[in-house]
Coordinates of C-alpha atoms and ligand atoms in Angstrom, one line a residue:
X1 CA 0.0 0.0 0.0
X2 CA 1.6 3.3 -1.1
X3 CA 2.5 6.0 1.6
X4 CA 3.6 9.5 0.7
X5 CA 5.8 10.3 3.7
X6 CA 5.5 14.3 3.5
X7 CA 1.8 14.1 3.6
X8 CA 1.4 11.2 5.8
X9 CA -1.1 9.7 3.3
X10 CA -2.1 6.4 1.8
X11 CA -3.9 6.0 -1.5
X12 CA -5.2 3.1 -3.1
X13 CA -7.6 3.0 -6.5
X14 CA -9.3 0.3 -7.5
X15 CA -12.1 -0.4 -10.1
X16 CA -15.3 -2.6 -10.1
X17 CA -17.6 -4.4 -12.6
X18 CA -20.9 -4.5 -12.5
X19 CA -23.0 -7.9 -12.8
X20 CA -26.4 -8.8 -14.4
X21 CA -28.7 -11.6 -12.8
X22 CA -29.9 -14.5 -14.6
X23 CA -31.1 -16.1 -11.7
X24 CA -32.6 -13.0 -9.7
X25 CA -32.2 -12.1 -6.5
X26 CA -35.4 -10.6 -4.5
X27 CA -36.6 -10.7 -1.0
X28 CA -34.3 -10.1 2.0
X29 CA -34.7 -12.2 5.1
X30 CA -32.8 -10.2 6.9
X31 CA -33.2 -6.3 6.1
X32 CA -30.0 -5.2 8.5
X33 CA -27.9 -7.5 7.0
X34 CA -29.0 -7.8 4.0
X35 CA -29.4 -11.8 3.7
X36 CA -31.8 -12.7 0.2
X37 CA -34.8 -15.3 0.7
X38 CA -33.1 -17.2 -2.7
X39 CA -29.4 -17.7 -4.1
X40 CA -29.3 -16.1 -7.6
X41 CA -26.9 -16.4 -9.8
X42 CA -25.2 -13.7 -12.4
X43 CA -22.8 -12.8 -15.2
X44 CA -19.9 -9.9 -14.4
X45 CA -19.6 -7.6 -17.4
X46 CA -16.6 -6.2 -18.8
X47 CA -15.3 -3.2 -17.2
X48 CA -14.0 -1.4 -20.4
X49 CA -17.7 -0.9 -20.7
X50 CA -19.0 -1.0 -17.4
X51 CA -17.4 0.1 -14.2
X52 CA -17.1 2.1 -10.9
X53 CA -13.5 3.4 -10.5
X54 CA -12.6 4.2 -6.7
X55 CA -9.9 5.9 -4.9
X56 CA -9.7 5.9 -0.9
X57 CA -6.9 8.1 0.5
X58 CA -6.5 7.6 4.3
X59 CA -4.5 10.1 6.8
X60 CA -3.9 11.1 10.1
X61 CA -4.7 14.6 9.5
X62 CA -8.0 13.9 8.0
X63 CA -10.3 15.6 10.8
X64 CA -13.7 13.2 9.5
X65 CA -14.9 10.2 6.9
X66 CA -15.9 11.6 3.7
X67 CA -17.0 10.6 0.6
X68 CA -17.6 11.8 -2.9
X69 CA -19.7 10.5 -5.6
X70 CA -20.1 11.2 -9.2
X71 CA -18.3 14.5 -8.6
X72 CA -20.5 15.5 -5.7
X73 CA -20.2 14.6 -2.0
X74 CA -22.6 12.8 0.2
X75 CA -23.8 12.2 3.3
X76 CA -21.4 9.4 5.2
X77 CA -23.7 8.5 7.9
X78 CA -25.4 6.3 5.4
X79 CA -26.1 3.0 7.3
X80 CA -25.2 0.9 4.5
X81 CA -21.6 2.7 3.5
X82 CA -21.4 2.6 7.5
X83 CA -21.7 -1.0 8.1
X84 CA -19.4 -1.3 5.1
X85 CA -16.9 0.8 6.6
X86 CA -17.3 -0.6 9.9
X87 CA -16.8 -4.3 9.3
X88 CA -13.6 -3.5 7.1
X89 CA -11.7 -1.8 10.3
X90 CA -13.4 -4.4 12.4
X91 CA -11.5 -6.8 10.1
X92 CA -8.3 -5.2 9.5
X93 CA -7.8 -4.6 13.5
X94 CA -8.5 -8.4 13.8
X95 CA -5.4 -9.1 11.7
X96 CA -3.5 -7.0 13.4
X97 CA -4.9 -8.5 16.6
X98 CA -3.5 -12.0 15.0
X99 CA -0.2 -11.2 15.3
X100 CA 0.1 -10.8 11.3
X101 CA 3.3 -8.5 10.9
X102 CA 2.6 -7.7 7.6
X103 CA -0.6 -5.4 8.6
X104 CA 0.2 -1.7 9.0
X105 CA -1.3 -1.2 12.6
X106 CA -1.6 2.6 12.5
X107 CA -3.8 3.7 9.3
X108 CA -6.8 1.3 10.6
X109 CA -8.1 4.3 12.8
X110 CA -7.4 7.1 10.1
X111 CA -10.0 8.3 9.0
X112 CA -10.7 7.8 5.1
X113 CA -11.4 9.9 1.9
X114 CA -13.6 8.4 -0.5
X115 CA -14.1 9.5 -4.5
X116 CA -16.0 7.5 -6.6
X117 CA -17.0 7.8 -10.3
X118 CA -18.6 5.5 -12.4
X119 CA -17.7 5.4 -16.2
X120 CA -21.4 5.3 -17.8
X121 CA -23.7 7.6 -17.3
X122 CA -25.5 7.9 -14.6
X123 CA -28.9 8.3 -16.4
X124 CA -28.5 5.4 -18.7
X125 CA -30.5 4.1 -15.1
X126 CA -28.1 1.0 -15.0
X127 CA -27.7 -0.2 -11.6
X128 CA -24.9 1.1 -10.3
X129 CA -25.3 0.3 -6.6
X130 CA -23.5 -3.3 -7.2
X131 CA -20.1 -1.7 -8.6
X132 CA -20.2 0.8 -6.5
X133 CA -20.2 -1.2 -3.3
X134 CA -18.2 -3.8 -4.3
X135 CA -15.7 -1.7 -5.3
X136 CA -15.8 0.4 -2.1
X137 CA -15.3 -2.6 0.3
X138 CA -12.5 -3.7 -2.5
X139 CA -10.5 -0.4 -2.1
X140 CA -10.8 -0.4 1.6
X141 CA -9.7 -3.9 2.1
X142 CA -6.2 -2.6 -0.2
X143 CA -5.7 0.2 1.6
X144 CA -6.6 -1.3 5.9
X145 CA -4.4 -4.8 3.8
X146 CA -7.7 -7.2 4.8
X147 CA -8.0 -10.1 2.7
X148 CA -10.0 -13.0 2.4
X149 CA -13.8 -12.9 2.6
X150 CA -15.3 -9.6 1.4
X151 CA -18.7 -10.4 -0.5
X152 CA -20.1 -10.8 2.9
X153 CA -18.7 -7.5 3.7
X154 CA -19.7 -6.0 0.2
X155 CA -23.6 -7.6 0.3
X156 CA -23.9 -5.5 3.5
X157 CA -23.7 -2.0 1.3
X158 CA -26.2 -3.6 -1.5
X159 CA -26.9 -7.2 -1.9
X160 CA -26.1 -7.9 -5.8
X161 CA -22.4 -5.9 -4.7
X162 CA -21.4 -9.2 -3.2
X163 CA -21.4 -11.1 -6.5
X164 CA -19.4 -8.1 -8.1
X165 CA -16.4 -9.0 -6.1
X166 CA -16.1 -12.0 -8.9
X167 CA -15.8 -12.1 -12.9
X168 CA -17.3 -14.7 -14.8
X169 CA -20.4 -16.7 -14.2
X170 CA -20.7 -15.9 -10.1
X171 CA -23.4 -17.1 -7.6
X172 CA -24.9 -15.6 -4.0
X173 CA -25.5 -18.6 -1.9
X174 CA -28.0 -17.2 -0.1
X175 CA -26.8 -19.4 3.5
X176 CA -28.4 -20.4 6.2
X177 CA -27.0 -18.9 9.8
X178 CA -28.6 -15.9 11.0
X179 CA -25.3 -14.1 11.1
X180 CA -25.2 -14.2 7.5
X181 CA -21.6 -16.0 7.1
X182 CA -22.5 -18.0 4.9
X183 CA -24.2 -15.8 2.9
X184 CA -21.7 -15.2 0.3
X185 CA -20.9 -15.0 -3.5
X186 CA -18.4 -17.9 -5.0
X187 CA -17.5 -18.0 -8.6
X188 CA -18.9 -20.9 -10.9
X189 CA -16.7 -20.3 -13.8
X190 CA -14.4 -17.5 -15.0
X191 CA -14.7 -14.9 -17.0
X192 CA -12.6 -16.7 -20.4
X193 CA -15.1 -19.9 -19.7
X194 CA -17.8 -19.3 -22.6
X195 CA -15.4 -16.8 -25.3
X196 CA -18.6 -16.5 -27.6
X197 CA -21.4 -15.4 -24.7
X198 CA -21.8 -12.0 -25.5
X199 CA -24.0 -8.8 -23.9
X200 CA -26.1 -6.2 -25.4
X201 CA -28.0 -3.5 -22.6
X202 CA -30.4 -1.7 -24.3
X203 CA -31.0 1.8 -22.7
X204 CA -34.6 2.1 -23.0
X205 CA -36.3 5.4 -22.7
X206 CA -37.7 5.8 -19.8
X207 CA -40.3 9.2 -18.6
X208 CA -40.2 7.9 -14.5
X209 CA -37.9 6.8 -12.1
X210 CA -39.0 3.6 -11.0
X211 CA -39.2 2.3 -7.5
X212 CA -36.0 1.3 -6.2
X213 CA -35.5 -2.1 -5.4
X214 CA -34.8 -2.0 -1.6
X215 CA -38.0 -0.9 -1.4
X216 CA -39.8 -3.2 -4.0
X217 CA -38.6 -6.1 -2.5
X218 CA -39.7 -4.8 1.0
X219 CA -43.2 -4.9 -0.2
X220 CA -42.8 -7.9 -2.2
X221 CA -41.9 -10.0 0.7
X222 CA -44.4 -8.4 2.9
X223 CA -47.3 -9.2 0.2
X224 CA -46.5 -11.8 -2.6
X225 CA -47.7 -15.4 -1.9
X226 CA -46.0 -15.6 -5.4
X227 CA -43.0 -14.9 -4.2
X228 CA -42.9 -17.3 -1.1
X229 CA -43.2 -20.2 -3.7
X230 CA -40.3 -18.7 -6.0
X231 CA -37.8 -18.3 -3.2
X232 CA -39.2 -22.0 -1.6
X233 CA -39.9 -24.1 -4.9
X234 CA -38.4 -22.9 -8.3
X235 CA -35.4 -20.9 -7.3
X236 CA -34.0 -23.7 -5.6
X237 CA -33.9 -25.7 -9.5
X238 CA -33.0 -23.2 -11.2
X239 CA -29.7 -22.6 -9.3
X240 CA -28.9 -26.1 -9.9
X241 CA -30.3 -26.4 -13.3
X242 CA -28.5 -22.7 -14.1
X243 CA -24.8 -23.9 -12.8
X244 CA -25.3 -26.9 -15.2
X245 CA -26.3 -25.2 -18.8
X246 CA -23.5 -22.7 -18.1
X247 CA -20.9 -25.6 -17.3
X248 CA -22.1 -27.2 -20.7
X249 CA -22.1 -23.6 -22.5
X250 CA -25.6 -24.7 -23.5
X251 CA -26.9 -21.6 -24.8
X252 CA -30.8 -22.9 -25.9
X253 CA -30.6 -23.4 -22.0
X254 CA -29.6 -20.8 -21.3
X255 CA -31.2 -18.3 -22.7
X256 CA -34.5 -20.2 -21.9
X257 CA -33.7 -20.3 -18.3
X258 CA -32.6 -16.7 -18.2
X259 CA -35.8 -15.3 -19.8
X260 CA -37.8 -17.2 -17.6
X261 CA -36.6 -16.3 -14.5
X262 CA -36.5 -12.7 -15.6
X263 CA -40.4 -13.1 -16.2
X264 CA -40.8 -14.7 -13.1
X265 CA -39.3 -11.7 -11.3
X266 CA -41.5 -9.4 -12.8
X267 CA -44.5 -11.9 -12.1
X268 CA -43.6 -11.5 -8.8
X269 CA -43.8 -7.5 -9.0
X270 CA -46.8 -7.4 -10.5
X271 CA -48.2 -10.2 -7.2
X272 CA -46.9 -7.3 -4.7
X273 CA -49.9 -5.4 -3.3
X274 CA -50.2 -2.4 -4.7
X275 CA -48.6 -3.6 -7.8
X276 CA -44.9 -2.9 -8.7
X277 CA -44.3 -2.1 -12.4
X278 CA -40.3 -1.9 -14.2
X279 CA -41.3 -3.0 -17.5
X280 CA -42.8 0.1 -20.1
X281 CA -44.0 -0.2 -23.6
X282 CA -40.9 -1.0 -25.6
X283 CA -39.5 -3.3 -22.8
X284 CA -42.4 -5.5 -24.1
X285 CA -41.9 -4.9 -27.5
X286 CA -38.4 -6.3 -26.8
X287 CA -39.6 -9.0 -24.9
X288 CA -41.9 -9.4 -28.5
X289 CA -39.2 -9.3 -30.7
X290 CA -37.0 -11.8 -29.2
X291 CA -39.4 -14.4 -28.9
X292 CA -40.7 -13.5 -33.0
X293 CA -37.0 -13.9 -33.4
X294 CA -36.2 -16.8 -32.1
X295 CA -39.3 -18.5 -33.2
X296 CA -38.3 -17.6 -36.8
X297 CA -35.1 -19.7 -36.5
X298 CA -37.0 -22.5 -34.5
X299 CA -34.3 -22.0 -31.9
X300 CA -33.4 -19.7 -29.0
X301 CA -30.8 -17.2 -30.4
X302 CA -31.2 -14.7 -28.3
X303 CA -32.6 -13.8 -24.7
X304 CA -33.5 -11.0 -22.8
X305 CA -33.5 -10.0 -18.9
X306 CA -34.5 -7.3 -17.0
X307 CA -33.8 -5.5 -13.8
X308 CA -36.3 -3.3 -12.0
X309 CA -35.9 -0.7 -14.8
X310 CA -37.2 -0.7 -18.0
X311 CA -33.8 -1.6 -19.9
X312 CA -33.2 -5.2 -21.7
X313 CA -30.0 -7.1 -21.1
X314 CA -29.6 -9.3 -23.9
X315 CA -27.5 -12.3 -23.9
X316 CA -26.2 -14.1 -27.3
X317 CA -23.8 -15.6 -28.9
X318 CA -20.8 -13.7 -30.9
X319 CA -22.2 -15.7 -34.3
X320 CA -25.9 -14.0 -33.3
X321 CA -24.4 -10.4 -33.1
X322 CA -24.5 -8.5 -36.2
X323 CA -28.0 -10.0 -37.2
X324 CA -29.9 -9.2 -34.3
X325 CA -28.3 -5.4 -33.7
X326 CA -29.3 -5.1 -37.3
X327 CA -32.6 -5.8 -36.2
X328 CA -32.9 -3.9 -33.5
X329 CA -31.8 -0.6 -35.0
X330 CA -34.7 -1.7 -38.1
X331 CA -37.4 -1.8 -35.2
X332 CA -36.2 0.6 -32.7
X333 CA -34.9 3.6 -35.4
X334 CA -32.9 6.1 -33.8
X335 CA -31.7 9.5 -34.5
X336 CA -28.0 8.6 -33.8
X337 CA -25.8 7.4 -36.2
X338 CA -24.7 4.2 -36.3
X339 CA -21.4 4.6 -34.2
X340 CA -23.3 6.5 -31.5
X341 CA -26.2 3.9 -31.4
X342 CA -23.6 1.2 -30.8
X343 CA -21.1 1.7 -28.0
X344 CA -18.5 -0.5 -26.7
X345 CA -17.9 -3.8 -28.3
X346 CA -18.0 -3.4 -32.2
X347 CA -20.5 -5.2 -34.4
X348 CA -19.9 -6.8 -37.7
X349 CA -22.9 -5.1 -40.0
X350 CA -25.4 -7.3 -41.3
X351 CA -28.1 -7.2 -44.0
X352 CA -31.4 -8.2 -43.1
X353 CA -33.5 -10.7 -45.1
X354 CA -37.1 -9.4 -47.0
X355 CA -38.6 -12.7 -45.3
X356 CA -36.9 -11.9 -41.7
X357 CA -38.7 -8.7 -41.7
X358 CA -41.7 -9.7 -42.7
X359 CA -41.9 -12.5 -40.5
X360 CA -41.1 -10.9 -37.4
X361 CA -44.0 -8.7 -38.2
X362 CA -43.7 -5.9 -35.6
X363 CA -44.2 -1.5 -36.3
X364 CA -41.1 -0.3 -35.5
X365 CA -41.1 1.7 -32.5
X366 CA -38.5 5.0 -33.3
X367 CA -36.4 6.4 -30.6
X368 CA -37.6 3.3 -27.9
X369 CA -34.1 2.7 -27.6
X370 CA -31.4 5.5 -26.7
X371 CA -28.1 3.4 -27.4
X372 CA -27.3 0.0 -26.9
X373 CA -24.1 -1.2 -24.9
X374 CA -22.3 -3.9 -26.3
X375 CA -19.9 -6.2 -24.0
X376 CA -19.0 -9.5 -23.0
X377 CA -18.4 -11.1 -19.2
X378 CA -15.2 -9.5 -17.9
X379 CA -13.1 -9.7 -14.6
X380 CA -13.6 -9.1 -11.1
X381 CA -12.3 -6.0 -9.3
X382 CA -8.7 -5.0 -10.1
X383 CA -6.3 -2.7 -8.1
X384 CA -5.3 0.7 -10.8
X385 CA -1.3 1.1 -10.2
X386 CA -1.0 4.3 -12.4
X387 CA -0.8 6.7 -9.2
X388 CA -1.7 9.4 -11.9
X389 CA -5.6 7.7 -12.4
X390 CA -6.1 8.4 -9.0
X391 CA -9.4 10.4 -8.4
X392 CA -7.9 12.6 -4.9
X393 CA -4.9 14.7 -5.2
X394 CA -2.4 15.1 -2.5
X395 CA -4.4 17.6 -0.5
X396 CA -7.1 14.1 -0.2
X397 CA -9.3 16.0 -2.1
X398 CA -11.0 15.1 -5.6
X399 CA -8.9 16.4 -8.5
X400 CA -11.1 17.8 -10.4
X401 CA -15.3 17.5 -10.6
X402 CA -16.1 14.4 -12.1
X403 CA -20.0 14.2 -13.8
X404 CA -20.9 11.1 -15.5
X405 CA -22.0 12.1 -18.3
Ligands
DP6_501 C1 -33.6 -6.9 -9.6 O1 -28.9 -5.4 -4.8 O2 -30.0 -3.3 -5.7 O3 -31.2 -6.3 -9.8 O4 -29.8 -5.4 -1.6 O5 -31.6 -3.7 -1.4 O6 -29.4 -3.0 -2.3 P1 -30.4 -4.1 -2.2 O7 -31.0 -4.5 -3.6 P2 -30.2 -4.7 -5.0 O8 -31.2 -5.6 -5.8 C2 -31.0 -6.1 -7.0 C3 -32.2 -6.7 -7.6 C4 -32.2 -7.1 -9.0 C5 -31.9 -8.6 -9.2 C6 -30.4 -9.0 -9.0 O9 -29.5 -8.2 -9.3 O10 -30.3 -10.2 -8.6

């Protein structure tokens, strides 16, 4: 962990990814701790696309805890960033308790500088909650020198962080103690398992912020008989059945799987009393299209899922790509030209068949979608050693204001 003796200040930055269920996760048991009612299972994207980057800068001059976010600073005494914050010093004085002469006894009661900024925008209305958390408990555990378990620490600050703390295919077992120790995130395979999976998030337009989902799934558990029998009865399969298809790259599998459970989710919001909607107009027009599609090639191609927002994640396969972006930019015209309605990954063009478009049979919707994102799974979090990306200078505070977007 670098020090800068003249300032008496360490720096670490680090950088997160952020991960999309297939197997969802919805219902705490525990709302203090944040244990789930079901495992879930998910994919970590790519961080060239999609990540939080974080820099913590710890001194003994520092008069308070503070932390900045997107380029503006927040309130500390949140209980979620304060349990996070907690259980990291509670761990890092344990080592040094241990006896373990590596661990830098002094810095653990510092107090800490924190600057985040994520590198999509913020109003895309991607979840951003995961990276960010998982990168926060990431960073501290660098800087305090804590290793070993920290998705338990992480799923403390948002639940889906904890599986962000993995690349590749990555599940939450949602355990069984009521301390929540054995609620933690293990990876099922890695992130170079299944080369050809690839991602496309589709950021729909959306007029209202929807209800968040600590709140959703508060009122889901409260009122959902629906719900009771996911967590009890189908979840329990699928996690299985899910670790299988992904070990034997089985994409029909899948992508069956995947769109099932993200229907069942929503199935779920609409059983919560008064009803809790994420889904809008063109997310069912993409739910539409990707069934018309697949049912033209008598096979499932593609699949969607979908978070408590209105955008689509689409999983595929690199063969799939061009073909089916071609198809969404025929049905969802935009104003953008092409290089601005595709970011990230490139896509091969593709012509589309007469018969294709004929058959999927659909009015195109213009301006439904905004962009699309196109990635792949990526790595977990990774420590930045350029000391010139970090995000405070050596006064510990941010370098400059940072605005996503
Ligand atoms: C629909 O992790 O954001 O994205 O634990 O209350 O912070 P809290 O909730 P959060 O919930 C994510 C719900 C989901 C499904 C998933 O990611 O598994």
């Amino acid at each position: 962990m670098p020090e800068n003796g003249h300032q008496n200040l360490a720096m670490v930055t680090c950088t997160a990814p952020v991960n999309i269920a297939v197997i969802k996760y919805w219902g705490k048991r525990d709302e203090d701790l944040i244990l789930p009612i079901n495992s879930s299972l998910s994919v970590t994207l790519h961080q060239e696309q999609l990540k939080t980057m974080t820099t913590i800068a710890c001194s003994r001059s520092f008069q308070q805890d503070r932390i900045w976010l997107n380029g503006k600073e927040e309130d500390i005494s949140c209980p979620r960033l304060q349990s996070c914050l907690q259980e990291i010093r509670r761990l890092a004085r344990k080592r040094r308790n241990t006896g373990d002469p590596t661990s830098d006894v002094s810095i653990v009661s510092n107090k800490v500088h924190i600057c985040s900024v994520n590198n999509f925008p913020t109003a895309a209305g991607l979840a951003s909650s995961a990276a960010g958390y998982a990168c926060l408990v990431y960073t501290l555990s660098q800087l305090f020198g804590v290793e070993g378990e920290l998705s338990a620490v992480a799923r403390q600050g948002s639940g889906s962080a904890c599986r962000s703390l993995y690349g590749g295919f990555v599940q939450w077992k949602m355990g069984e103690w009521s301390d929540g120790k054995d609620s933690i995130a293990e990876q099922v395979e890695s992130e170079s398992y299944w080369p050809e999976l690839r991602v496309l998030i589709l950021v729909v337009s959306a007029e209202q912020k929807s209800v968040g989902s600590t709140s959703g799934m508060h009122t889901s558990v409260k009122t959902s008989q629906l719900l009771k029998y996911r967590a009890s009865v189908v979840v329990p399969c699928r996690m299985e059945e899910m670790i299988r298809v992904i070990r034997q790259r089985d994409f029909q599998a899948f992508g069956e799987l995947t769109m099932k459970d993200s229907n069942q989710f929503h199935a779920t919001c609409l059983d919560t009393y008064p009803p809790i909607f994420y889904l809008n107009n063109v997310s069912h027009r993409i739910i539409s299209l990707v069934h018309r599609y697949n049912q033209y090639y008598g096979e499932t191609k593609v699949a969607y899922t979908f978070d408590a927002g209105p955008n689509a994640v689409i999983y595929t396969l690199q063969e799939h790509l061009p073909e089916f972006v071609q198809v969404v930019r025929h049905f969802f015209p935009s104003e953008a030209n092409g290089s601005e309605f595709v970011r990230g990954l490139p896509v091969c063009s593709a012509d589309l068949s007469e018969e294709l478009k004929r058959d999927l049979n659909m009015e195109p919707t213009p301006k439904g979608i905004h962009y699309i994102i196109s990635t792949k799974a990526g790595p977990g979090p990774c420590v930045v050693e350029d000391p010139s990306q970090h995000l405070l200078g050596v006064d510990g505070l941010p370098k400059k204001r940072v605005v996503s977007e």
